[in-house]
GROMACS .gro file of C-alpha atoms in nm:
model
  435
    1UNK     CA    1   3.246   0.341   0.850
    2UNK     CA    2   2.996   0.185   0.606
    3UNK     CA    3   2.730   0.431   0.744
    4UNK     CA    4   2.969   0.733   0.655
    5UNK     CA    5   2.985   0.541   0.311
    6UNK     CA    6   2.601   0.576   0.292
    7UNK     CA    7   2.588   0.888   0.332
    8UNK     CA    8   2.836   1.025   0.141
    9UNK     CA    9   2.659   0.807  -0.199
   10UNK     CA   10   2.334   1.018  -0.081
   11UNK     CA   11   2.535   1.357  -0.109
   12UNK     CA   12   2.675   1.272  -0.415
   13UNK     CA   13   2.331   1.171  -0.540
   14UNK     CA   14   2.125   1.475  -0.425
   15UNK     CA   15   2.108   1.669  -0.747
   16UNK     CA   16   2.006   1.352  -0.942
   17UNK     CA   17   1.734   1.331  -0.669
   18UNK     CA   18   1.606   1.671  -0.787
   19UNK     CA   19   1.575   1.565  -1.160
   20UNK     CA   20   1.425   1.264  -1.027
   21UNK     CA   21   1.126   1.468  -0.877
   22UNK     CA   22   1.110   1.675  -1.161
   23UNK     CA   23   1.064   1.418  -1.394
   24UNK     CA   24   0.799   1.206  -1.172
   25UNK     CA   25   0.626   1.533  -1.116
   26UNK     CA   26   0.571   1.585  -1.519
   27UNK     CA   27   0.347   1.258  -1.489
   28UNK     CA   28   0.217   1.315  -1.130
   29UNK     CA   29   0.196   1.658  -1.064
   30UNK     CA   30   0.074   1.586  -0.728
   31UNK     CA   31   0.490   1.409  -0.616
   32UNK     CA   32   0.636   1.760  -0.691
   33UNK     CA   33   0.430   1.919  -0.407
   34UNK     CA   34   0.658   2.070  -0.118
   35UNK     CA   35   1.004   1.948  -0.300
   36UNK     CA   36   1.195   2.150  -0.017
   37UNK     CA   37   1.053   1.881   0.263
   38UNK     CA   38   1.185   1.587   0.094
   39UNK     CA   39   1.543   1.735   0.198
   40UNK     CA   40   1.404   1.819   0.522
   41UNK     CA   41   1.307   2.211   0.435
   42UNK     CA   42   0.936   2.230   0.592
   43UNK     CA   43   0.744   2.550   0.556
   44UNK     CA   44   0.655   2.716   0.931
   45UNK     CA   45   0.361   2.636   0.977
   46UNK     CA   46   0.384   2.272   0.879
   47UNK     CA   47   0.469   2.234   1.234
   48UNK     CA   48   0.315   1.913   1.461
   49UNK     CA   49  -0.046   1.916   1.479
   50UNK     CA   50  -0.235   2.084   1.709
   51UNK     CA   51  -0.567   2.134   1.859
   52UNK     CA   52  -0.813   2.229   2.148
   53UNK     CA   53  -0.559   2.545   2.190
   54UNK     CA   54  -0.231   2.367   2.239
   55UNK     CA   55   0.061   2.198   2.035
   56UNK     CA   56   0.130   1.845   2.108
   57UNK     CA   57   0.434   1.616   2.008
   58UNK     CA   58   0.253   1.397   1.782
   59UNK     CA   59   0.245   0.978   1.721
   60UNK     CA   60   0.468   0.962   1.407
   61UNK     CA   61   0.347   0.697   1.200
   62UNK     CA   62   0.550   0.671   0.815
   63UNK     CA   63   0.304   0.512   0.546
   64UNK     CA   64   0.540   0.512   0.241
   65UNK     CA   65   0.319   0.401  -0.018
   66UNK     CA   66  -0.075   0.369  -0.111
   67UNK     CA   67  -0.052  -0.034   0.040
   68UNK     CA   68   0.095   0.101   0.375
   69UNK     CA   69  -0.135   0.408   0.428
   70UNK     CA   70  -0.429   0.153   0.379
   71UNK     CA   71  -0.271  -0.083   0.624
   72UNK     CA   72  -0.231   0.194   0.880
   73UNK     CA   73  -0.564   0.324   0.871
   74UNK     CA   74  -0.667   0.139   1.190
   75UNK     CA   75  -0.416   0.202   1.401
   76UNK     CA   76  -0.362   0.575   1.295
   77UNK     CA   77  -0.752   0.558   1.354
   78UNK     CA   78  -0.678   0.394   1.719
   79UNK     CA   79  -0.423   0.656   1.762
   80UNK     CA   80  -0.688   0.932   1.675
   81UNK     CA   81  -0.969   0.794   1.886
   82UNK     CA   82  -0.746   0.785   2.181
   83UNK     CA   83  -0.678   1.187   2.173
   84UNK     CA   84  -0.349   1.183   2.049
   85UNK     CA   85  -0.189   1.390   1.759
   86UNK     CA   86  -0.059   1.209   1.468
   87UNK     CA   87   0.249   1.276   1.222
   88UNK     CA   88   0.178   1.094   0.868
   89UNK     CA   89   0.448   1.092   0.658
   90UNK     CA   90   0.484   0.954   0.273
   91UNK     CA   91   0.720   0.903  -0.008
   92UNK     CA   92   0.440   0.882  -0.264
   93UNK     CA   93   0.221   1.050  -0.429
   94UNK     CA   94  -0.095   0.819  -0.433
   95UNK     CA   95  -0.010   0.737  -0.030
   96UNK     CA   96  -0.043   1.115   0.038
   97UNK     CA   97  -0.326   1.119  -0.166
   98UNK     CA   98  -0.517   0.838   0.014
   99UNK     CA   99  -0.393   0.963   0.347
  100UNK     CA  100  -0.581   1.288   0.264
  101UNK     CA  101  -0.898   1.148   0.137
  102UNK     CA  102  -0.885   0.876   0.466
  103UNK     CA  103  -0.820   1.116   0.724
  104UNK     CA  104  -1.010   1.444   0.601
  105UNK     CA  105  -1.193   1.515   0.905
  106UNK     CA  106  -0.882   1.476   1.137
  107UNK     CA  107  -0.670   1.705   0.924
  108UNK     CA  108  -0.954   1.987   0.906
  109UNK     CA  109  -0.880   1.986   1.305
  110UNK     CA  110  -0.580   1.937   1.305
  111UNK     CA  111  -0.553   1.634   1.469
  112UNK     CA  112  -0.298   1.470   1.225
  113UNK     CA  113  -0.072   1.625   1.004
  114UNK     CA  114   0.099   1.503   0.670
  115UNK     CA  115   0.396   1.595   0.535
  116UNK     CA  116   0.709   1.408   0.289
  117UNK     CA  117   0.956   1.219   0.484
  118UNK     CA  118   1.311   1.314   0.371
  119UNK     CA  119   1.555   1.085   0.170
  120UNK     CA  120   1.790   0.923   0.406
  121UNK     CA  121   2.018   1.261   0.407
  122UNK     CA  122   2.215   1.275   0.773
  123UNK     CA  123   2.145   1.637   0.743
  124UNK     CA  124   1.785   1.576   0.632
  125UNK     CA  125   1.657   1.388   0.835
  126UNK     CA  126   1.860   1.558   1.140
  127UNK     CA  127   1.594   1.878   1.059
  128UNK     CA  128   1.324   1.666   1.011
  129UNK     CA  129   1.321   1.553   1.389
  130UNK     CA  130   1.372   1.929   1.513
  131UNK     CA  131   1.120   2.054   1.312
  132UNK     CA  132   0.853   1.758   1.425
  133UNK     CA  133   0.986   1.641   1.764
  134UNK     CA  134   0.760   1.334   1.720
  135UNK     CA  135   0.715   1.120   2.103
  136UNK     CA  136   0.798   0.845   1.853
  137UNK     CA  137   0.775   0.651   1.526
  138UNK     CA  138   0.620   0.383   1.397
  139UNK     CA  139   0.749   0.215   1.045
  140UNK     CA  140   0.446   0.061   0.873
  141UNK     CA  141   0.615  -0.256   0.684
  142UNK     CA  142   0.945  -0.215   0.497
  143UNK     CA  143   1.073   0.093   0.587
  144UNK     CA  144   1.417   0.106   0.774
  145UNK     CA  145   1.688   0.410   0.681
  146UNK     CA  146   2.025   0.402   0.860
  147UNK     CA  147   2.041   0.731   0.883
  148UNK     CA  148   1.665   0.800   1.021
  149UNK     CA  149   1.671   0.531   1.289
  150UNK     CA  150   2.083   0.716   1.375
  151UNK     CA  151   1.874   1.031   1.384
  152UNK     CA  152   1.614   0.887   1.595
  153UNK     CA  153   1.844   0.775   1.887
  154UNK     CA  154   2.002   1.093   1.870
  155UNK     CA  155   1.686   1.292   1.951
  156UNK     CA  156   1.585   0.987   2.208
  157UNK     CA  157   1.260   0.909   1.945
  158UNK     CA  158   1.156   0.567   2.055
  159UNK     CA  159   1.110   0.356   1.692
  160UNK     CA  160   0.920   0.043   1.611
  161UNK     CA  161   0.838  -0.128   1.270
  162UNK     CA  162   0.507  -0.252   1.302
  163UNK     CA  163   0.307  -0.515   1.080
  164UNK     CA  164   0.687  -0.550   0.972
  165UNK     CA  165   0.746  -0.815   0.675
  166UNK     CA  166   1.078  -0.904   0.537
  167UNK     CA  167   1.059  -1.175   0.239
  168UNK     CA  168   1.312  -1.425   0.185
  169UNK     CA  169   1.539  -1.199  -0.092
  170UNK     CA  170   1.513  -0.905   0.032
  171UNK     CA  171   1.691  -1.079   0.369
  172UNK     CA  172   1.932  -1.179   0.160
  173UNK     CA  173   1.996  -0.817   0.015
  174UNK     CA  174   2.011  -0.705   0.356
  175UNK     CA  175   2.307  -0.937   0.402
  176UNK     CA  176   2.488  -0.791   0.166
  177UNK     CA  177   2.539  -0.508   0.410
  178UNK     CA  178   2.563  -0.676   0.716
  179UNK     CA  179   2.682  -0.403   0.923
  180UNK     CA  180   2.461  -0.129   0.800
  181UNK     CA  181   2.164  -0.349   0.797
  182UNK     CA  182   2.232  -0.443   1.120
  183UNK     CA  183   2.277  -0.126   1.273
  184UNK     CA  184   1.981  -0.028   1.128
  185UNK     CA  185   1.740  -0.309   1.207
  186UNK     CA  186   1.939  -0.320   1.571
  187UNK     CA  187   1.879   0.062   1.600
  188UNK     CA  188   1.501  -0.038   1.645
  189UNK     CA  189   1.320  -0.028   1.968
  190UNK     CA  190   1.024  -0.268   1.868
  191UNK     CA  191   0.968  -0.506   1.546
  192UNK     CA  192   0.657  -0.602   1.541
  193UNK     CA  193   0.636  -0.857   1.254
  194UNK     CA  194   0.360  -1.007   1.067
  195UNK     CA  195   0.418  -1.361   1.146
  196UNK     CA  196   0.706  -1.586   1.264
  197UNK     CA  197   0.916  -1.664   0.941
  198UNK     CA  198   0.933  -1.282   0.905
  199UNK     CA  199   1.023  -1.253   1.287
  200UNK     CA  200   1.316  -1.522   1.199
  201UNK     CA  201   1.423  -1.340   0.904
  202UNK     CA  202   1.410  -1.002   1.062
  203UNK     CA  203   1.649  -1.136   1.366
  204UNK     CA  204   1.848  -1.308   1.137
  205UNK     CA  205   1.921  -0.906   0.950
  206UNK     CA  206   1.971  -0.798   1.311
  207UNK     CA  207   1.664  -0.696   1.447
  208UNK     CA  208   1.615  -0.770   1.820
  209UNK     CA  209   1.338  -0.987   1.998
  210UNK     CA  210   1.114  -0.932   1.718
  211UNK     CA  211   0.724  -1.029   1.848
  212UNK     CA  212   0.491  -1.175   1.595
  213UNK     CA  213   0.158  -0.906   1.659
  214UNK     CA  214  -0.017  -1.001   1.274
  215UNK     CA  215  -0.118  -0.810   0.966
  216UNK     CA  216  -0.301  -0.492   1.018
  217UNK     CA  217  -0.420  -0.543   0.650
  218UNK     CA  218  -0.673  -0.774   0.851
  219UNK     CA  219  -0.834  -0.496   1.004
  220UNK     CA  220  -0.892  -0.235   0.774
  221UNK     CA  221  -1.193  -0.099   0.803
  222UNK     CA  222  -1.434  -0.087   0.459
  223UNK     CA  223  -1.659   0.153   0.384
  224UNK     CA  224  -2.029   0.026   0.405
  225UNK     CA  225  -2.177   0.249   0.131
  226UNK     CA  226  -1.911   0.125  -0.087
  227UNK     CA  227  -1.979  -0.260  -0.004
  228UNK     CA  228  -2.367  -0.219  -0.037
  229UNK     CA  229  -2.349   0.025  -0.363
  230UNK     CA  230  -2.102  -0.232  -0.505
  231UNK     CA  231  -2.357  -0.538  -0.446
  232UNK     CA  232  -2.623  -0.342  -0.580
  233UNK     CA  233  -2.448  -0.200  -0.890
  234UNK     CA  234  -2.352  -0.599  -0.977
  235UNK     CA  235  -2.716  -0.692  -0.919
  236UNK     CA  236  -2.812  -0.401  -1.189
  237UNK     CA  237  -2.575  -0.532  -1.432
  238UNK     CA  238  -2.710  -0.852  -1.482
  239UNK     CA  239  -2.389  -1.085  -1.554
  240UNK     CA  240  -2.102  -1.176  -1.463
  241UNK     CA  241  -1.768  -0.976  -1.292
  242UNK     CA  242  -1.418  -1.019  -1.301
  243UNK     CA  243  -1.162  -0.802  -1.118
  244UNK     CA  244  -0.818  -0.806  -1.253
  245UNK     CA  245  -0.673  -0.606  -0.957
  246UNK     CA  246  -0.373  -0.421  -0.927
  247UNK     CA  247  -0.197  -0.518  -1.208
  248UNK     CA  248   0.142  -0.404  -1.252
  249UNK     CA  249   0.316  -0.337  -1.566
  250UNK     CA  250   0.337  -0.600  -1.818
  251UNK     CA  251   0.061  -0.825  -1.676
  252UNK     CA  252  -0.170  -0.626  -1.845
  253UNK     CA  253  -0.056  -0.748  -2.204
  254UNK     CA  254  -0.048  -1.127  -2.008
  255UNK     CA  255  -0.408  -1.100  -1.932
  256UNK     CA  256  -0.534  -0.950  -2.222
  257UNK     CA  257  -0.379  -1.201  -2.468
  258UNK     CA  258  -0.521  -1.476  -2.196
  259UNK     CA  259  -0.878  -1.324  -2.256
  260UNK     CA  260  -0.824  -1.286  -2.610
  261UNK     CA  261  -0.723  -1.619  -2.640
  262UNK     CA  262  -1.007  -1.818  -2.456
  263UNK     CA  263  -1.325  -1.586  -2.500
  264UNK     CA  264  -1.585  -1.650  -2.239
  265UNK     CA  265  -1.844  -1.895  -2.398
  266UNK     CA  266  -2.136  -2.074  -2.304
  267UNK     CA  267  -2.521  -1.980  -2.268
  268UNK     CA  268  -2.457  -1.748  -2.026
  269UNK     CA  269  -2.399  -1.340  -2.045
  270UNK     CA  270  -2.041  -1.234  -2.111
  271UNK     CA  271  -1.849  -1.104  -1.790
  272UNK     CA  272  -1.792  -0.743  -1.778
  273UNK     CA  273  -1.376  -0.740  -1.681
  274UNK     CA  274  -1.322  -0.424  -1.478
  275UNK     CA  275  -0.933  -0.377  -1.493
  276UNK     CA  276  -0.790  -0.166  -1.216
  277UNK     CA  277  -0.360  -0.060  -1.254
  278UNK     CA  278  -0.196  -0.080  -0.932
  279UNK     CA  279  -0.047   0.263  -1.015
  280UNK     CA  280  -0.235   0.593  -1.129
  281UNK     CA  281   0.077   0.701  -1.340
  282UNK     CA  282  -0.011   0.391  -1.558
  283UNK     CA  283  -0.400   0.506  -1.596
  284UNK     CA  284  -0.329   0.665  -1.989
  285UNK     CA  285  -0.099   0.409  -2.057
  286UNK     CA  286  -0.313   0.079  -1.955
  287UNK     CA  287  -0.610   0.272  -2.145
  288UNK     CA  288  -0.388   0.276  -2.436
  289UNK     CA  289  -0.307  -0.065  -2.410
  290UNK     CA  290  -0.708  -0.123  -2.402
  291UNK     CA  291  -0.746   0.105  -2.735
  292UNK     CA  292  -0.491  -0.091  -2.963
  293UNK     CA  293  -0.666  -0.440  -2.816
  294UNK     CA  294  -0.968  -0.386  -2.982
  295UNK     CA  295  -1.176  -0.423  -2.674
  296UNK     CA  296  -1.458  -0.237  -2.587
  297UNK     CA  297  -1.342   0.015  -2.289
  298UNK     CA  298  -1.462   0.268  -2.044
  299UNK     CA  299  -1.303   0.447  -1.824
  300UNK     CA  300  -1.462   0.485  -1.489
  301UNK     CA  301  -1.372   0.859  -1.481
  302UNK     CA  302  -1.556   0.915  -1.767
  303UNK     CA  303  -1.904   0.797  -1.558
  304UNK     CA  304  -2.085   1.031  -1.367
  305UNK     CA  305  -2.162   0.781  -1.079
  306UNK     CA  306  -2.197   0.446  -0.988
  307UNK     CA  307  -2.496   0.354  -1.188
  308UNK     CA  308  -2.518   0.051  -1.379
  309UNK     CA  309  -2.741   0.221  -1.636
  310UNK     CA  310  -2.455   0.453  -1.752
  311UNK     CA  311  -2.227   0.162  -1.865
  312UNK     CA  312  -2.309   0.069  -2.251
  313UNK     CA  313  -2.433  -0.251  -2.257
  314UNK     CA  314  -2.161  -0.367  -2.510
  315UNK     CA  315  -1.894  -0.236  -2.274
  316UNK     CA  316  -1.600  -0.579  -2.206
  317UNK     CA  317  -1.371  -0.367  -2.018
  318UNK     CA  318  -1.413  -0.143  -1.765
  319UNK     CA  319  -1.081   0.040  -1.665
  320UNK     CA  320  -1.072   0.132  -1.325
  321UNK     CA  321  -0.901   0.460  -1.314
  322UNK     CA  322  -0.960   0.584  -0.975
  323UNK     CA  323  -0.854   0.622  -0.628
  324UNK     CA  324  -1.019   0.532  -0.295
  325UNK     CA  325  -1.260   0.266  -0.490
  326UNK     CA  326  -1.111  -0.104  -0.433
  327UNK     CA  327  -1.409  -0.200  -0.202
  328UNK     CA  328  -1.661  -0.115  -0.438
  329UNK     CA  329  -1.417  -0.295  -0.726
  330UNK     CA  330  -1.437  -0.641  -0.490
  331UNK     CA  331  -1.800  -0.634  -0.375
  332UNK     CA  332  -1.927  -0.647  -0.767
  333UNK     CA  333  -1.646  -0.862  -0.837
  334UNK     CA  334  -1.773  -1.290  -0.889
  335UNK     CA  335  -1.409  -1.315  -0.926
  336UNK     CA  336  -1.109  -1.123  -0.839
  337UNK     CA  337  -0.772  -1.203  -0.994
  338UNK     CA  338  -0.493  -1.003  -0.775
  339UNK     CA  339  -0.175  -0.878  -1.021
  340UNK     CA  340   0.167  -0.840  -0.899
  341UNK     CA  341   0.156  -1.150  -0.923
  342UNK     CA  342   0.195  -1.280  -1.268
  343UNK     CA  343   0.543  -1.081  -1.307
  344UNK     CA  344   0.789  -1.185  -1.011
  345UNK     CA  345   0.732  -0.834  -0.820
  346UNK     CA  346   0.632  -0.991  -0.506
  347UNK     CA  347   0.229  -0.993  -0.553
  348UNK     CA  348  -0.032  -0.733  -0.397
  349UNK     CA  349  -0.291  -0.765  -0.116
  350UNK     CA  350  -0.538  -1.054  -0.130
  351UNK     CA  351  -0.677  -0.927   0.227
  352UNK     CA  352  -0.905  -0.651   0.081
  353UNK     CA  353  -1.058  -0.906  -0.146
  354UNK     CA  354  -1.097  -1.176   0.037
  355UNK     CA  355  -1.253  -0.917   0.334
  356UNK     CA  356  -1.503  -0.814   0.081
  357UNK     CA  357  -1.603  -1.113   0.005
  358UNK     CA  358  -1.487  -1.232  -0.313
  359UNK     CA  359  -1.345  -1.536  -0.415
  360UNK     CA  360  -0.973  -1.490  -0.506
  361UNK     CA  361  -0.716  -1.589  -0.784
  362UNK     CA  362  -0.347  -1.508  -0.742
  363UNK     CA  363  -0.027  -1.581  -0.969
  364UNK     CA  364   0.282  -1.782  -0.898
  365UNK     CA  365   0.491  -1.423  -0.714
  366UNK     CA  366   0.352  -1.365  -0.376
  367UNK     CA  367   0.693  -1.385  -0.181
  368UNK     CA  368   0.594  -1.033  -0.055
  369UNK     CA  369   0.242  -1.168   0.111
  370UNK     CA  370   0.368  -1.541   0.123
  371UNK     CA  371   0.188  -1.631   0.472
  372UNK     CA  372  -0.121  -1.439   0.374
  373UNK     CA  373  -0.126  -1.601   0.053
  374UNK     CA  374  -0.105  -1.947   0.155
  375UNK     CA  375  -0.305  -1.883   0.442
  376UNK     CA  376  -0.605  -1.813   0.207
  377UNK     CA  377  -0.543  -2.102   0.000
  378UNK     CA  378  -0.533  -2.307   0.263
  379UNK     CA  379  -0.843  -2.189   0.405
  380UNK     CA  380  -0.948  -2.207   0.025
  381UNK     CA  381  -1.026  -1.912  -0.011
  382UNK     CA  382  -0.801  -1.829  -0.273
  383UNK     CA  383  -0.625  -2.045  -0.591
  384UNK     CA  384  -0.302  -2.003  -0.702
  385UNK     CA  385  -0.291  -2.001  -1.069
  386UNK     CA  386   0.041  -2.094  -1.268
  387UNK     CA  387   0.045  -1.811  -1.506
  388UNK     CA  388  -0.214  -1.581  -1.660
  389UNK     CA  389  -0.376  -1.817  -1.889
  390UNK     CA  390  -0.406  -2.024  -1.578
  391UNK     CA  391  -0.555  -1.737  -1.395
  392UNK     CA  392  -0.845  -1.682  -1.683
  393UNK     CA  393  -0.900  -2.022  -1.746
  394UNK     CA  394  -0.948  -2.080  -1.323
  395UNK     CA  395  -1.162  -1.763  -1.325
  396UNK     CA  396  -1.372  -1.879  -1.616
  397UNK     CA  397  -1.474  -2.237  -1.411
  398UNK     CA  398  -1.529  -2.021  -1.084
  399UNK     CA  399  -1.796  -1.849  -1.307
  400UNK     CA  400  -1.974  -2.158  -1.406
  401UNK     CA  401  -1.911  -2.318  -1.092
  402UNK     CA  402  -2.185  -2.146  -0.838
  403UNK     CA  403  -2.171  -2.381  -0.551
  404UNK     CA  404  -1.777  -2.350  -0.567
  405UNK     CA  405  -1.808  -1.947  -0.576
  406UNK     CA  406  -2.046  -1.914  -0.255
  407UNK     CA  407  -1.814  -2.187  -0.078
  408UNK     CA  408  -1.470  -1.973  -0.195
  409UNK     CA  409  -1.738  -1.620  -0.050
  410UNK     CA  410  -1.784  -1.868   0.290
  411UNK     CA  411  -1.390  -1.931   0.307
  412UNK     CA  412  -1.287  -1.543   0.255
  413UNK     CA  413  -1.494  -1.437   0.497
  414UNK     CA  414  -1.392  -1.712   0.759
  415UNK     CA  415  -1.044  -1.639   0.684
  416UNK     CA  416  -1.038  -1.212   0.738
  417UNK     CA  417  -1.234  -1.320   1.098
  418UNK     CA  418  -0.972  -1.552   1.232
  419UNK     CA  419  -0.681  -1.286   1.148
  420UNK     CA  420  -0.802  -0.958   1.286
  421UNK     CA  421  -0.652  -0.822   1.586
  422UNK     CA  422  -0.306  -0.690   1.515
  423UNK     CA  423  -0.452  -0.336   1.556
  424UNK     CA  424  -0.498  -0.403   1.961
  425UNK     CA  425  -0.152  -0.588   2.011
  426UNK     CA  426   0.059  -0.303   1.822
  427UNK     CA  427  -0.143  -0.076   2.096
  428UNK     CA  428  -0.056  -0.267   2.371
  429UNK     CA  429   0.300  -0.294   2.273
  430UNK     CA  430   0.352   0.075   2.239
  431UNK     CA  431   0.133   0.138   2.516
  432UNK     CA  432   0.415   0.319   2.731
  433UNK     CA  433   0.524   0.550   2.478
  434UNK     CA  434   0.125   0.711   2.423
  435UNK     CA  435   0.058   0.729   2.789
   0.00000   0.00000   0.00000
């Protein structure tokens, strides 16, 4: 009954869903690509991926966003390296994106193959499934449809959520709709969760025997000419770094007035902040923002490359509006400050940071990374700060602190070693389904 509920609110908001694309698509062009196979419509020959002559039902793997496609990089990479076909599906624009730019080589032979996964339309994702005929799916995080995971069991597509998390209010959302949550969560074959509160809190929404396997954030691979370019580029600069990372909207305006309010002072050079929006749609708008603050901004797509001659020696802000570049961002980085934080969204990744080696900062919100969060401040290699002021005025002692900066470096990288390995247990788990 409440599924037939579900569904019949998704009919009746179909043609709203159209406008919606329209109007994201005016600001990302790239979201309005293939409309048709976000309603399950996919063009002939975006059929499963094939290669060495023959078609093979692929490994399914559904990366909604830019954070999840990152986080499934090493297992879709494990997938690849072990010969198998792979089906990566998005709901976003800058996740497609990033799948595209990650997996270049494996698309060009058609070794994995992207597409849209459908809004949570019985008929939708009905055709999705015929059209794909995936040997099974694997959730990266968050995402659990009632309808899909129906869909699913109909066409006998085994289904795990792997590197799952579930924080403490979004559990209690979920039971709100007891019965369709659990039917969904239940509908699962495997839930592989990142550690044992969101194990608890996943069984709790119906989920069964939920296995605690770790973060695949913890073993993403970084690019080594972006690590080494990044050092080198700080070295050229000659003073200090700040990364305000993947700020969301509305910290911006925190931070600034936090900067504006406490200037750096002291003997020393004046950091260089390099400013990086969690969202692309937000690049004009954050730049904006910059403009009417009176500070003294480029944009990184305005440089040719990555040389630390190009930047004008007066430059305070650097706005990082690109895609693909966070490990270069961290390795100048003396300091990184991780948004999403500051406004009660949840917070963002601290892994990447802390992986590259960079001393970390994060605000009071990180319900959404809550073990990895305390788990680096434990290991101290991260502070919590109480607000944005906080966050500067922490950031601003870390810079005239040396000895406490190369012991925070020390702790980050002790901390990304002792967590790596969720890659190889989510293989072994779904090892009978990839034979």
């Amino acid at each position: 009954m409440w599924r037939g509920l579900y569904s019949a609110l998704w009919r009746l908001a179909a043609p709203w869903l159209w406008l919606r694309i329209w109007r994201r698509a005016r600001r990302e062009p790239a979201y309005g690509a293939f409309p048709f196979e976000r309603f399950g419509r996919y063009r002939r020959e975006a059929t499963v991926p094939s290669y060495d002559g023959y078609r093979a039902a692929p490994v399914w793997v559904h990366a909604v966003s830019l954070g999840e496609t990152r986080a499934a990089q090493p297992l879709i990479q494990a997938l690849l390296d072990r010969g198998l076909t792979v089906l990566l599906t998005h709901m976003t624009a800058t996740g497609r994106t990033e799948g595209a730019r990650l997996f270049e080589q494996a698309i060009a032979q058609g070794r994995l193959r992207q597409a849209w996964l459908p809004y949570d339309l019985p008929g939708a994702v009905r055709r999705f499934f015929r059209h794909f005929t995936p040997r099974c799916g694997l959730l990266i995080e968050t995402e659990v449809w009632p309808n899909l995971i129906f869909a699913a069991h109909w066409h006998a597509v085994p289904m795990a959520l792997v590197s799952a998390r579930l924080s403490a209010s979004s559990a209690r959302k979920a039971l709100y709709l007891k019965s369709l949550a659990r039917a969904a969560y239940g509908g699962l074959d495997l839930v592989l969760a990142q550690t044992a509160a969101d194990a608890a809190r996943l069984a709790e929404v119906g989920a069964r025997a939920p296995q605690v396997v770790g973060n695949l954030k913890f073993d993403l691979g970084l690019p080594p000419e972006q690590l080494r370019a990044g050092r080198d580029w700080r070295a050229a600069l000659g003073r200090p770094v700040v990364v305000l990372a993947s700020t969301r909207e509305g910290e911006e305006e925190m931070l600034l007035a936090a900067i504006a309010r406490r200037p750096p002072a002291g003997p020393g050079p004046v950091p260089l902040v390099i400013l990086v929006p969690r969202h692309p749609q937000r690049f004009d708008d954050v730049a904006a923002l910059l403009k009417a603050s009176g500070l003294r901004t480029v944009r990184r797509s305005t440089l040719a490359g990555w040389s630390a001659a190009e930047l004008p020696s007066d430059t305070q802000v650097l706005l990082g509006d690109s895609l693909g570049e966070m490990p270069f961002y961290y390795s100048t980085a003396d300091v990184s400050v991780v948004g999403g934080s500051f406004a009660p969204l949840g917070g963002q990744n601290l892994i990447e940071a802390a992986a590259c080696g960079s001393p970390v900062i994060v605000g009071p919100h990180t319900f959404n990374f809550a073990q990895a969060s305390e788990d680096a401040i434990a290991a101290g290699a991260a502070r919590r700060a109480a607000d944005a002021a906080h966050a500067w005025q922490l950031a601003l002692e870390l810079l005239a602190d040396d000895g406490r900066r190369e012991a925070m470096r020390a702790a980050a990288a002790a901390f990304t070693a002792t967590h790596t390995g969720a890659t190889r247990r989510v293989m072994l788990a779904i090892g009978n389904w990839i034979k």
